[in-house]
């Protein structure tokens, strides 16, 4: 027997028991004739005490960090207790031990505040995974997985696996492809998601499907993305949008309860895509804090979206006058910002990532007086009215950006998030969830000079707007039965009610600029299946890695993946991707002509 207990298990009540532990040597502390060793495994750390005679043995053949050790001894009460660990009241008085395996000196210390840099830890990820902090993350991941599965199981969903070697399904990203040896010159694609399969399963009658599944997208890895990532992928038949929102709001609430002990009693807020863009400048608003955007002037006709337009037109201030959008946020409690601070914010919005020409501000002092960088153009009364339009209070600093609509809205959103961050309003331990609904069906791609699906080509228009699919001048006005779940400014899930009639799906493909032949070639299987009794259906997929990261209070999904890739999409431990040998290439009948950059 290798062990009777784990290294996290023994307590004072176990005093006097003879036990065997096995684990890794965390630390070695020698005090004259005795040696203390902290032995670590997945469950914790237990202190081992080696007395005089064993010490001699150790001197002859010293242990090192990360040696795998088996020790037999008696559980004894510690004189010097450590209240910081669960086993801190006891130690094992070792009577015999055995080195099960030796270890080289690890390239970095296996502890929470390790001295290992990112690259080194990834290269030796199997050592990094021994660290508590990473272990905790993987545990949390498992708990989220288990909670999701339990919930879905009790709701009658079944887990059905779908293939990885498939034909490409366009979900907006590039496919990873796999050459087929048996079909020379032909390629499989790895799924960007099991989208078409889950729809086929609905047609087959499996009306509640789920899968915790790998998805593959060959995207440039900006920000915190991975080329392979995991989704909780779900689909239901005979449902409307409302049924899906309720079912999956239930799932997320259940996960929060199980994993974090947090009970959300209220229904999640629902916000239209239009409102999200208008008040937050993006479609995944962080609603942990206010500071909603105020439109002083916008390209929209409505008066409430042009609350200050007349004053701007009368002011002679060219910057505002020429702008498509003049928007503002009232930042609470910052009216006393110094010149230096407002200058720094101006520089911040001028950075290329934000791309604004400048920043205007109004300080609404606590005594009610106003001071502004645009005093020249707006008198006191006008400025006062501006503060009201922004819903500002005494003590607020109003920040104003002006320019082209899209860029300005994005910049306002970025500025809002930045100020939220600086004021400590984006707390990792606070969780605010909402649904964003009523997305546009299409968005116009300047690059391709055509409309592309905002979600994916299988998303249904609102039922009352299906007829608009026959009129290309209306594409921009069609709304979809599509929805995203947003958590603390991150899209954690997204889905839609699907098209389930062949003719509507065909129209959709036409709208996306696909010829009949192309549609038939790429999606003949789905179009064909729609003709054999396809039920109304819809679904959603959650970004499992991201959900875990947010629940774990981290910005980085990599921390929650056992073997992640780096920012260049490389696995530095395996050194993948890598070239394959000539024999393999020959079998695949592929000859390389790589352009060396
Ligand atoms: N397949 C979609 C995605 O990966 C989710 C869905 O519509 O269910 O985004």
Coordinates of C-alpha atoms and ligand atoms in Angstrom, one line a residue:
X1 CA 0.0 0.0 0.0
X2 CA 1.4 3.4 -1.0
X3 CA -0.6 5.5 1.5
X4 CA -3.3 5.3 4.2
X5 CA -4.2 8.9 4.1
X6 CA -3.7 12.0 1.9
X7 CA -1.5 14.9 2.9
X8 CA -4.5 17.1 3.6
X9 CA -6.4 14.7 5.8
X10 CA -5.0 14.2 9.3
X11 CA -6.1 16.2 12.3
X12 CA -5.4 16.3 16.0
X13 CA -8.1 13.6 16.6
X14 CA -5.9 11.2 14.6
X15 CA -3.1 11.5 17.2
X16 CA -1.4 8.2 17.9
X17 CA -2.4 6.6 14.6
X18 CA 0.2 4.8 12.5
X19 CA -0.1 6.2 9.0
X20 CA 1.6 6.1 5.6
X21 CA 1.7 9.2 3.5
X22 CA 3.0 9.7 0.0
X23 CA 3.6 12.9 -1.9
X24 CA 6.2 15.5 -3.1
X25 CA 8.8 17.2 -0.9
X26 CA 7.8 20.8 -0.7
X27 CA 10.4 22.1 1.8
X28 CA 13.2 20.6 3.9
X29 CA 14.3 22.3 7.1
X30 CA 17.2 20.9 9.1
X31 CA 17.6 21.8 12.7
X32 CA 20.7 20.1 14.1
X33 CA 19.8 16.5 14.7
X34 CA 16.2 16.7 13.4
X35 CA 14.7 17.5 10.0
X36 CA 11.2 18.8 9.1
X37 CA 9.8 18.1 5.7
X38 CA 6.6 19.4 4.3
X39 CA 5.0 16.7 2.2
X40 CA 2.6 17.9 -0.5
X41 CA -0.1 16.2 -2.6
X42 CA -3.3 17.4 -4.3
X43 CA -5.1 17.6 -0.9
X44 CA -2.7 19.6 1.2
X45 CA 0.6 19.6 3.1
X46 CA 1.6 17.6 6.1
X47 CA 4.7 18.2 8.2
X48 CA 7.0 15.2 8.6
X49 CA 9.5 15.0 11.5
X50 CA 12.6 13.0 10.9
X51 CA 14.4 12.2 14.2
X52 CA 18.1 11.5 14.9
X53 CA 18.5 8.0 13.4
X54 CA 16.7 8.8 10.2
X55 CA 18.6 12.0 9.9
X56 CA 21.8 10.1 9.5
X57 CA 20.2 8.2 6.6
X58 CA 19.2 11.6 5.1
X59 CA 22.7 12.9 5.4
X60 CA 24.0 10.0 3.4
X61 CA 21.5 10.4 0.6
X62 CA 19.9 13.8 0.9
X63 CA 16.3 14.5 -0.3
X64 CA 15.6 17.3 -2.6
X65 CA 12.6 19.4 -3.5
X66 CA 9.9 17.6 -5.5
X67 CA 11.3 14.1 -4.6
X68 CA 8.4 11.6 -4.4
X69 CA 8.5 10.3 -0.9
X70 CA 6.6 7.7 1.1
X71 CA 6.8 8.0 4.9
X72 CA 5.4 5.8 7.6
X73 CA 5.0 7.1 11.1
X74 CA 2.8 8.1 14.0
X75 CA 0.5 11.2 14.0
X76 CA 1.6 13.5 16.9
X77 CA 0.5 16.8 18.2
X78 CA 2.8 19.6 17.1
X79 CA 4.4 21.8 19.7
X80 CA 4.6 24.7 17.2
X81 CA 1.2 24.7 15.6
X82 CA 0.5 26.4 12.2
X83 CA -3.1 27.8 12.3
X84 CA -2.8 28.6 8.5
X85 CA -3.2 25.1 7.2
X86 CA -5.8 22.4 8.1
X87 CA -3.2 19.9 9.1
X88 CA -1.3 22.5 11.2
X89 CA -1.9 21.0 14.6
X90 CA -0.1 17.7 13.8
X91 CA 3.0 16.2 12.3
X92 CA 4.1 12.7 11.5
X93 CA 6.8 11.3 13.6
X94 CA 8.5 9.3 10.8
X95 CA 9.7 5.8 11.6
X96 CA 10.7 4.8 8.0
X97 CA 10.6 6.3 4.6
X98 CA 11.3 5.5 1.0
X99 CA 12.2 7.6 -1.9
X100 CA 9.8 6.5 -4.7
X101 CA 11.4 8.8 -7.2
X102 CA 13.9 11.5 -7.4
X103 CA 13.5 14.9 -9.0
X104 CA 15.8 17.4 -10.7
X105 CA 15.8 20.8 -9.1
X106 CA 12.6 22.3 -10.5
X107 CA 13.2 25.3 -12.8
X108 CA 11.0 27.4 -10.6
X109 CA 9.6 27.2 -7.1
X110 CA 6.4 25.3 -6.7
X111 CA 4.5 27.8 -4.5
X112 CA 1.9 30.5 -4.8
X113 CA 4.3 33.3 -5.3
X114 CA 6.5 31.4 -7.7
X115 CA 9.7 32.9 -9.1
X116 CA 8.8 31.3 -12.5
X117 CA 7.9 33.6 -15.5
X118 CA 5.0 32.8 -17.8
X119 CA 7.0 31.1 -20.5
X120 CA 8.9 28.9 -18.1
X121 CA 5.8 27.9 -16.2
X122 CA 4.1 27.0 -19.5
X123 CA 7.1 25.0 -20.7
X124 CA 6.9 23.0 -17.5
X125 CA 3.2 23.2 -17.1
X126 CA 3.1 19.8 -15.4
X127 CA 5.1 21.4 -12.5
X128 CA 3.0 24.6 -12.6
X129 CA -0.1 22.4 -12.2
X130 CA 1.3 21.3 -8.8
X131 CA 0.9 24.8 -7.5
X132 CA -2.0 25.5 -5.2
X133 CA -3.3 28.4 -7.1
X134 CA -3.6 26.5 -10.4
X135 CA -5.0 23.5 -8.6
X136 CA -7.7 25.7 -7.1
X137 CA -8.6 27.0 -10.5
X138 CA -8.9 23.5 -12.0
X139 CA -11.1 22.4 -9.1
X140 CA -13.3 25.4 -9.7
X141 CA -13.5 24.4 -13.3
X142 CA -14.6 20.9 -12.4
X143 CA -17.2 22.2 -10.0
X144 CA -18.7 24.5 -12.6
X145 CA -18.7 21.6 -15.1
X146 CA -20.4 19.4 -12.6
X147 CA -23.0 21.9 -11.6
X148 CA -23.9 22.6 -15.2
X149 CA -24.2 18.9 -15.9
X150 CA -26.3 18.3 -12.8
X151 CA -28.7 21.1 -13.7
X152 CA -29.1 20.1 -17.3
X153 CA -29.5 16.4 -16.4
X154 CA -32.4 17.3 -14.0
X155 CA -33.9 19.4 -16.8
X156 CA -34.0 16.4 -19.1
X157 CA -31.1 17.3 -21.3
X158 CA -28.8 14.5 -22.6
X159 CA -25.2 14.8 -23.5
X160 CA -24.5 13.7 -27.1
X161 CA -21.1 13.8 -28.6
X162 CA -20.6 15.2 -32.1
X163 CA -17.7 14.7 -34.4
X164 CA -14.5 16.8 -34.5
X165 CA -13.6 15.9 -38.1
X166 CA -16.2 17.6 -40.1
X167 CA -16.9 19.9 -43.0
X168 CA -16.4 23.5 -42.3
X169 CA -19.3 25.4 -40.7
X170 CA -19.0 29.2 -41.0
X171 CA -19.3 30.8 -37.6
X172 CA -17.4 33.9 -38.5
X173 CA -13.9 32.6 -37.8
X174 CA -11.3 30.7 -39.9
X175 CA -11.4 26.9 -39.7
X176 CA -8.5 24.7 -38.6
X177 CA -8.2 22.0 -41.2
X178 CA -6.9 18.4 -41.1
X179 CA -5.7 16.7 -44.3
X180 CA -7.3 13.3 -45.0
X181 CA -4.8 10.5 -45.9
X182 CA -7.5 8.3 -47.3
X183 CA -9.0 11.0 -49.4
X184 CA -5.9 12.7 -50.8
X185 CA -6.2 16.4 -51.5
X186 CA -9.3 16.7 -49.2
X187 CA -9.5 18.2 -45.8
X188 CA -11.7 18.0 -42.8
X189 CA -12.4 21.1 -40.7
X190 CA -12.4 21.1 -37.0
X191 CA -15.7 22.5 -35.7
X192 CA -15.9 26.1 -34.7
X193 CA -18.9 24.8 -32.7
X194 CA -21.3 21.9 -33.0
X195 CA -23.9 24.3 -34.4
X196 CA -25.2 22.3 -37.3
X197 CA -25.0 19.0 -35.5
X198 CA -27.1 20.2 -32.6
X199 CA -29.7 21.4 -35.0
X200 CA -29.7 18.0 -36.8
X201 CA -30.2 16.4 -33.4
X202 CA -33.3 18.5 -32.9
X203 CA -34.5 17.3 -36.3
X204 CA -33.8 13.8 -35.0
X205 CA -36.1 14.4 -32.0
X206 CA -33.5 14.8 -29.2
X207 CA -35.3 17.8 -27.9
X208 CA -32.9 18.7 -25.1
X209 CA -29.2 18.3 -26.0
X210 CA -26.1 19.5 -24.3
X211 CA -22.4 19.0 -24.5
X212 CA -19.3 20.4 -22.7
X213 CA -17.3 20.5 -25.9
X214 CA -14.1 21.7 -27.5
X215 CA -14.5 24.3 -30.3
X216 CA -11.7 25.3 -32.6
X217 CA -11.3 28.7 -34.2
X218 CA -8.2 29.8 -36.1
X219 CA -8.3 33.5 -35.1
X220 CA -5.6 35.9 -34.3
X221 CA -5.2 35.6 -30.6
X222 CA -6.0 39.1 -29.5
X223 CA -6.7 39.6 -25.9
X224 CA -7.5 36.5 -23.9
X225 CA -8.4 33.9 -26.5
X226 CA -7.4 30.3 -27.2
X227 CA -7.5 28.5 -30.5
X228 CA -9.3 25.6 -28.8
X229 CA -11.7 26.4 -26.1
X230 CA -14.7 24.8 -24.4
X231 CA -18.4 25.6 -24.6
X232 CA -21.4 24.4 -22.7
X233 CA -23.4 23.9 -25.9
X234 CA -27.1 23.4 -25.7
X235 CA -30.2 23.2 -27.9
X236 CA -33.9 22.7 -27.3
X237 CA -36.9 22.0 -29.5
X238 CA -40.4 23.4 -29.3
X239 CA -39.3 26.5 -27.5
X240 CA -39.5 30.2 -27.8
X241 CA -36.9 32.7 -26.8
X242 CA -38.5 33.1 -23.4
X243 CA -38.2 29.4 -22.6
X244 CA -34.5 29.5 -23.4
X245 CA -33.8 32.6 -21.4
X246 CA -35.6 31.1 -18.4
X247 CA -33.9 27.7 -18.7
X248 CA -30.4 29.0 -18.9
X249 CA -30.8 31.8 -16.4
X250 CA -31.7 28.9 -14.2
X251 CA -28.6 27.1 -15.1
X252 CA -26.3 30.0 -14.4
X253 CA -28.1 30.8 -11.1
X254 CA -27.6 27.1 -10.1
X255 CA -23.9 27.3 -10.9
X256 CA -23.5 30.4 -8.8
X257 CA -25.3 28.8 -5.9
X258 CA -23.3 25.6 -6.1
X259 CA -19.9 27.1 -6.8
X260 CA -19.9 30.4 -5.0
X261 CA -22.8 30.1 -2.6
X262 CA -24.4 33.1 -4.2
X263 CA -28.2 33.2 -4.5
X264 CA -29.6 35.4 -7.2
X265 CA -33.2 35.8 -6.3
X266 CA -34.1 38.4 -8.8
X267 CA -34.6 37.9 -12.5
X268 CA -31.7 39.0 -14.6
X269 CA -32.1 42.4 -16.2
X270 CA -32.9 42.3 -19.9
X271 CA -31.6 45.1 -22.1
X272 CA -32.2 45.5 -25.8
X273 CA -29.1 45.7 -28.0
X274 CA -30.0 49.2 -28.9
X275 CA -30.1 50.3 -25.3
X276 CA -26.8 48.6 -24.6
X277 CA -25.2 50.5 -27.4
X278 CA -26.8 53.7 -26.5
X279 CA -26.2 53.8 -22.8
X280 CA -23.0 51.7 -22.5
X281 CA -21.5 52.1 -26.0
X282 CA -21.1 48.3 -26.4
X283 CA -23.2 45.1 -26.5
X284 CA -21.8 43.6 -23.3
X285 CA -22.3 46.3 -20.7
X286 CA -20.6 46.1 -17.3
X287 CA -23.5 47.0 -15.1
X288 CA -21.7 46.8 -11.8
X289 CA -21.6 50.6 -12.0
X290 CA -23.6 53.4 -13.5
X291 CA -22.0 56.2 -15.4
X292 CA -24.3 55.6 -18.4
X293 CA -23.5 57.5 -21.6
X294 CA -25.5 60.6 -22.4
X295 CA -26.0 61.5 -26.0
X296 CA -25.8 65.3 -26.3
X297 CA -26.0 65.0 -30.1
X298 CA -26.4 61.9 -32.3
X299 CA -27.1 60.9 -35.8
X300 CA -30.5 59.6 -34.7
X301 CA -33.5 61.9 -35.2
X302 CA -35.2 61.5 -31.8
X303 CA -35.0 64.5 -29.5
X304 CA -34.1 62.5 -26.5
X305 CA -30.9 61.4 -28.4
X306 CA -30.1 65.0 -29.2
X307 CA -30.6 66.7 -25.9
X308 CA -28.0 69.4 -26.5
X309 CA -28.0 69.7 -30.2
X310 CA -29.5 73.1 -30.4
X311 CA -27.0 74.6 -28.0
X312 CA -24.2 72.9 -29.9
X313 CA -25.4 74.4 -33.2
X314 CA -25.7 77.9 -31.7
X315 CA -22.3 77.7 -30.0
X316 CA -20.0 78.0 -33.0
X317 CA -17.9 75.2 -31.5
X318 CA -16.7 73.4 -34.6
X319 CA -15.5 70.2 -33.0
X320 CA -18.9 69.5 -31.6
X321 CA -20.7 70.9 -34.5
X322 CA -18.9 68.7 -37.0
X323 CA -19.2 65.5 -34.9
X324 CA -21.7 62.8 -35.7
X325 CA -21.9 62.0 -32.0
X326 CA -21.2 64.1 -29.0
X327 CA -21.5 61.9 -25.9
X328 CA -20.7 62.3 -22.2
X329 CA -20.3 60.5 -19.0
X330 CA -20.6 62.0 -15.5
X331 CA -17.9 60.5 -13.4
X332 CA -18.9 60.6 -9.7
X333 CA -16.8 62.5 -7.2
X334 CA -14.1 63.6 -9.6
X335 CA -14.9 67.3 -10.0
X336 CA -11.7 68.2 -8.1
X337 CA -9.4 66.6 -10.7
X338 CA -6.4 68.8 -11.2
X339 CA -5.2 70.2 -14.5
X340 CA -2.6 67.4 -14.5
X341 CA -5.2 64.8 -14.1
X342 CA -7.5 66.1 -16.9
X343 CA -4.4 66.5 -19.2
X344 CA -3.5 62.8 -18.5
X345 CA -7.1 61.7 -19.3
X346 CA -6.9 63.7 -22.5
X347 CA -3.7 61.9 -23.4
X348 CA -5.4 58.6 -22.6
X349 CA -8.2 59.2 -25.1
X350 CA -5.7 60.3 -27.7
X351 CA -3.9 57.0 -27.6
X352 CA -4.1 55.1 -30.9
X353 CA -6.2 52.3 -29.3
X354 CA -8.9 54.9 -28.4
X355 CA -8.2 57.3 -31.2
X356 CA -10.0 60.4 -30.2
X357 CA -8.8 63.9 -31.1
X358 CA -9.4 65.3 -27.7
X359 CA -11.5 65.4 -24.5
X360 CA -13.7 68.2 -23.2
X361 CA -14.8 68.3 -19.6
X362 CA -17.1 70.1 -17.2
X363 CA -16.4 70.2 -13.5
X364 CA -19.6 70.3 -11.5
X365 CA -18.1 71.5 -8.2
X366 CA -19.7 70.5 -4.9
X367 CA -20.7 74.1 -4.3
X368 CA -22.7 74.0 -7.5
X369 CA -20.3 76.2 -9.6
X370 CA -19.1 75.0 -13.0
X371 CA -15.7 75.0 -14.6
X372 CA -15.2 73.8 -18.1
X373 CA -12.7 73.4 -20.9
X374 CA -15.4 74.7 -23.3
X375 CA -16.3 77.9 -21.3
X376 CA -15.6 79.9 -24.4
X377 CA -18.5 78.4 -26.3
X378 CA -21.1 77.7 -23.6
X379 CA -22.2 80.2 -20.9
X380 CA -23.0 79.2 -17.4
X381 CA -26.6 78.6 -18.0
X382 CA -25.9 76.3 -21.0
X383 CA -23.3 74.4 -19.0
X384 CA -25.8 74.0 -16.3
X385 CA -28.3 72.6 -18.7
X386 CA -25.6 70.2 -20.1
X387 CA -24.9 68.9 -16.6
X388 CA -28.6 68.2 -16.3
X389 CA -28.8 66.4 -19.6
X390 CA -26.0 64.1 -18.3
X391 CA -27.8 63.5 -15.1
X392 CA -24.7 64.8 -13.2
X393 CA -24.6 65.7 -9.5
X394 CA -22.5 68.2 -7.7
X395 CA -19.0 66.7 -7.3
X396 CA -19.1 65.0 -10.7
X397 CA -16.6 65.4 -13.5
X398 CA -18.3 65.3 -16.9
X399 CA -16.2 63.9 -19.7
X400 CA -17.2 64.7 -23.3
X401 CA -16.1 63.0 -26.5
X402 CA -17.0 64.0 -30.0
X403 CA -16.4 62.5 -33.4
X404 CA -17.6 59.8 -35.9
X405 CA -20.4 57.8 -34.4
X406 CA -18.9 54.3 -34.1
X407 CA -15.5 55.3 -32.9
X408 CA -16.9 57.8 -30.4
X409 CA -19.3 55.3 -29.0
X410 CA -16.5 52.8 -28.6
X411 CA -14.3 55.4 -27.0
X412 CA -17.0 56.5 -24.6
X413 CA -17.4 52.8 -23.6
X414 CA -13.7 52.4 -23.1
X415 CA -13.5 55.6 -21.1
X416 CA -16.4 54.6 -19.0
X417 CA -14.7 51.2 -18.2
X418 CA -11.4 52.9 -17.5
X419 CA -13.0 55.4 -15.1
X420 CA -14.9 52.5 -13.5
X421 CA -11.6 50.7 -13.0
X422 CA -9.8 53.7 -11.7
X423 CA -12.5 54.4 -9.1
X424 CA -12.5 50.7 -8.0
X425 CA -16.1 50.1 -9.2
X426 CA -15.3 46.9 -11.1
X427 CA -14.9 44.6 -8.2
X428 CA -14.0 41.0 -9.1
X429 CA -16.1 39.6 -6.3
X430 CA -19.3 41.4 -7.4
X431 CA -21.3 39.7 -10.1
X432 CA -23.9 41.4 -12.2
X433 CA -25.6 39.4 -15.0
X434 CA -28.0 40.5 -17.7
X435 CA -29.4 39.4 -21.0
X436 CA -28.8 41.5 -24.0
X437 CA -31.6 40.8 -26.5
X438 CA -33.0 41.9 -29.9
X439 CA -29.7 42.0 -31.8
X440 CA -29.7 43.0 -35.4
X441 CA -29.7 40.0 -37.7
X442 CA -27.0 41.3 -39.9
X443 CA -24.1 43.7 -39.8
X444 CA -22.5 45.4 -42.7
X445 CA -19.0 44.3 -43.4
X446 CA -17.0 47.1 -45.1
X447 CA -14.3 44.7 -45.9
X448 CA -16.5 42.3 -47.8
X449 CA -18.9 45.0 -48.9
X450 CA -21.9 42.9 -48.0
X451 CA -24.0 42.0 -45.0
X452 CA -22.7 39.2 -42.7
X453 CA -24.6 37.4 -40.0
X454 CA -24.1 39.0 -36.7
X455 CA -24.6 35.7 -34.8
X456 CA -24.5 33.0 -37.4
X457 CA -26.4 32.1 -40.6
X458 CA -28.8 29.9 -38.8
X459 CA -30.3 32.6 -36.6
X460 CA -33.9 33.4 -37.2
X461 CA -35.3 36.9 -37.8
X462 CA -38.0 38.0 -35.5
X463 CA -41.1 36.0 -36.8
X464 CA -42.9 39.2 -37.8
X465 CA -39.9 40.3 -39.8
X466 CA -39.2 37.1 -41.8
X467 CA -40.7 38.7 -44.9
X468 CA -38.1 41.4 -44.9
X469 CA -35.5 38.8 -45.9
X470 CA -36.9 39.1 -49.4
X471 CA -36.0 42.8 -49.6
X472 CA -32.3 43.6 -49.6
X473 CA -33.0 47.2 -48.7
X474 CA -34.4 46.1 -45.4
X475 CA -31.5 43.8 -44.3
X476 CA -30.1 46.5 -42.0
X477 CA -33.5 46.8 -40.2
X478 CA -34.1 43.1 -39.4
X479 CA -33.8 42.1 -35.7
X480 CA -33.0 38.6 -34.6
X481 CA -34.3 36.4 -31.9
X482 CA -30.8 36.3 -30.6
X483 CA -29.5 36.8 -27.1
X484 CA -26.3 37.1 -25.1
X485 CA -25.8 36.6 -21.4
X486 CA -23.4 39.1 -20.1
X487 CA -21.5 38.9 -16.8
X488 CA -19.4 41.9 -15.6
X489 CA -18.8 43.2 -19.0
X490 CA -18.1 39.8 -20.6
X491 CA -20.3 37.9 -23.0
X492 CA -20.4 34.5 -21.3
X493 CA -23.1 33.0 -23.5
X494 CA -24.9 33.6 -26.7
X495 CA -27.5 31.9 -28.9
X496 CA -30.6 32.3 -30.9
X497 CA -33.9 30.9 -32.1
X498 CA -33.0 29.1 -35.3
X499 CA -34.4 29.1 -38.8
X500 CA -36.2 25.7 -39.3
X501 CA -37.7 26.1 -42.8
X502 CA -35.8 25.4 -45.9
X503 CA -37.1 28.4 -47.8
X504 CA -36.2 30.9 -45.1
X505 CA -32.7 29.4 -44.7
X506 CA -32.2 29.7 -48.4
X507 CA -33.2 33.4 -48.3
X508 CA -30.8 33.9 -45.5
X509 CA -28.0 32.4 -47.5
X510 CA -28.9 34.6 -50.4
X511 CA -28.8 37.6 -48.1
X512 CA -25.3 36.6 -47.1
X513 CA -24.2 36.7 -50.7
X514 CA -24.1 32.9 -51.2
X515 CA -25.1 31.5 -54.6
X516 CA -27.6 28.6 -54.7
X517 CA -24.8 26.2 -55.6
X518 CA -22.6 27.4 -52.8
X519 CA -25.4 27.0 -50.3
X520 CA -26.2 23.6 -51.6
X521 CA -22.5 22.6 -51.6
X522 CA -21.9 23.8 -48.1
X523 CA -25.2 23.2 -46.4
X524 CA -27.1 20.8 -48.5
X525 CA -27.2 18.4 -45.6
X526 CA -29.0 20.9 -43.4
X527 CA -31.3 22.2 -46.1
X528 CA -32.2 18.6 -46.9
X529 CA -32.8 17.8 -43.3
X530 CA -35.2 20.8 -43.0
X531 CA -37.5 19.0 -45.4
X532 CA -38.0 16.0 -43.1
X533 CA -40.0 17.5 -40.3
X534 CA -37.7 20.0 -38.6
X535 CA -39.2 21.2 -35.3
X536 CA -38.9 24.8 -34.2
X537 CA -35.8 25.0 -32.1
X538 CA -33.2 27.3 -30.5
X539 CA -30.2 27.2 -28.3
X540 CA -27.3 28.8 -26.7
X541 CA -23.6 28.2 -25.9
X542 CA -21.7 29.4 -22.9
X543 CA -18.0 30.1 -23.0
X544 CA -17.0 27.7 -20.3
X545 CA -13.3 28.9 -19.8
X546 CA -14.4 32.5 -19.5
X547 CA -17.2 31.7 -17.1
X548 CA -14.7 29.8 -14.9
X549 CA -12.2 32.6 -15.0
X550 CA -14.7 35.2 -13.9
X551 CA -16.1 33.0 -11.1
X552 CA -12.5 32.5 -10.1
X553 CA -11.9 36.3 -10.0
X554 CA -9.4 36.2 -12.8
X555 CA -8.9 38.1 -16.1
X556 CA -7.2 35.2 -17.8
X557 CA -8.8 32.1 -19.2
X558 CA -5.4 30.5 -19.5
X559 CA -5.3 30.1 -15.7
X560 CA -8.3 27.9 -15.9
X561 CA -7.1 25.5 -18.6
X562 CA -4.8 22.6 -17.7
X563 CA -2.7 22.9 -20.9
X564 CA -3.3 26.2 -22.6
X565 CA -1.6 27.7 -25.6
X566 CA 0.4 31.0 -25.5
X567 CA -0.5 34.2 -27.3
X568 CA 1.0 32.9 -30.5
X569 CA -1.2 29.8 -30.4
X570 CA 1.8 27.6 -29.4
X571 CA 2.0 24.9 -26.9
X572 CA 5.5 25.6 -25.6
X573 CA 5.6 22.4 -23.6
X574 CA 4.9 20.1 -26.6
X575 CA 6.5 22.6 -29.0
X576 CA 3.4 22.5 -31.2
X577 CA 2.6 23.2 -33.9
X578 CA 5.7 21.7 -35.5
X579 CA 6.6 20.2 -38.8
X580 CA 5.9 16.6 -39.5
X581 CA 8.2 14.1 -41.1
X582 CA 8.5 13.5 -44.8
X583 CA 6.9 10.1 -44.7
X584 CA 3.8 11.6 -43.2
X585 CA 3.7 14.3 -45.8
X586 CA 4.1 11.7 -48.5
X587 CA 1.2 9.7 -47.2
X588 CA -0.9 12.8 -47.2
X589 CA 0.3 13.6 -50.7
X590 CA 1.1 17.1 -49.6
X591 CA 4.1 19.1 -50.7
X592 CA 5.1 22.2 -48.8
X593 CA 5.7 25.6 -50.3
X594 CA 5.9 27.7 -47.2
X595 CA 6.8 31.3 -47.8
X596 CA 9.5 32.2 -45.3
X597 CA 8.6 35.6 -43.8
Ligands
LIG1 N1 -22.9 28.0 -31.9 C1 -23.1 29.3 -31.4 C2 -21.7 29.9 -31.0 O1 -20.7 29.1 -30.9 C3 -23.9 29.4 -30.2 C4 -25.3 29.1 -30.5 O2 -25.9 29.8 -31.3 O3 -25.9 28.2 -29.8 O4 -21.6 31.0 -30.8

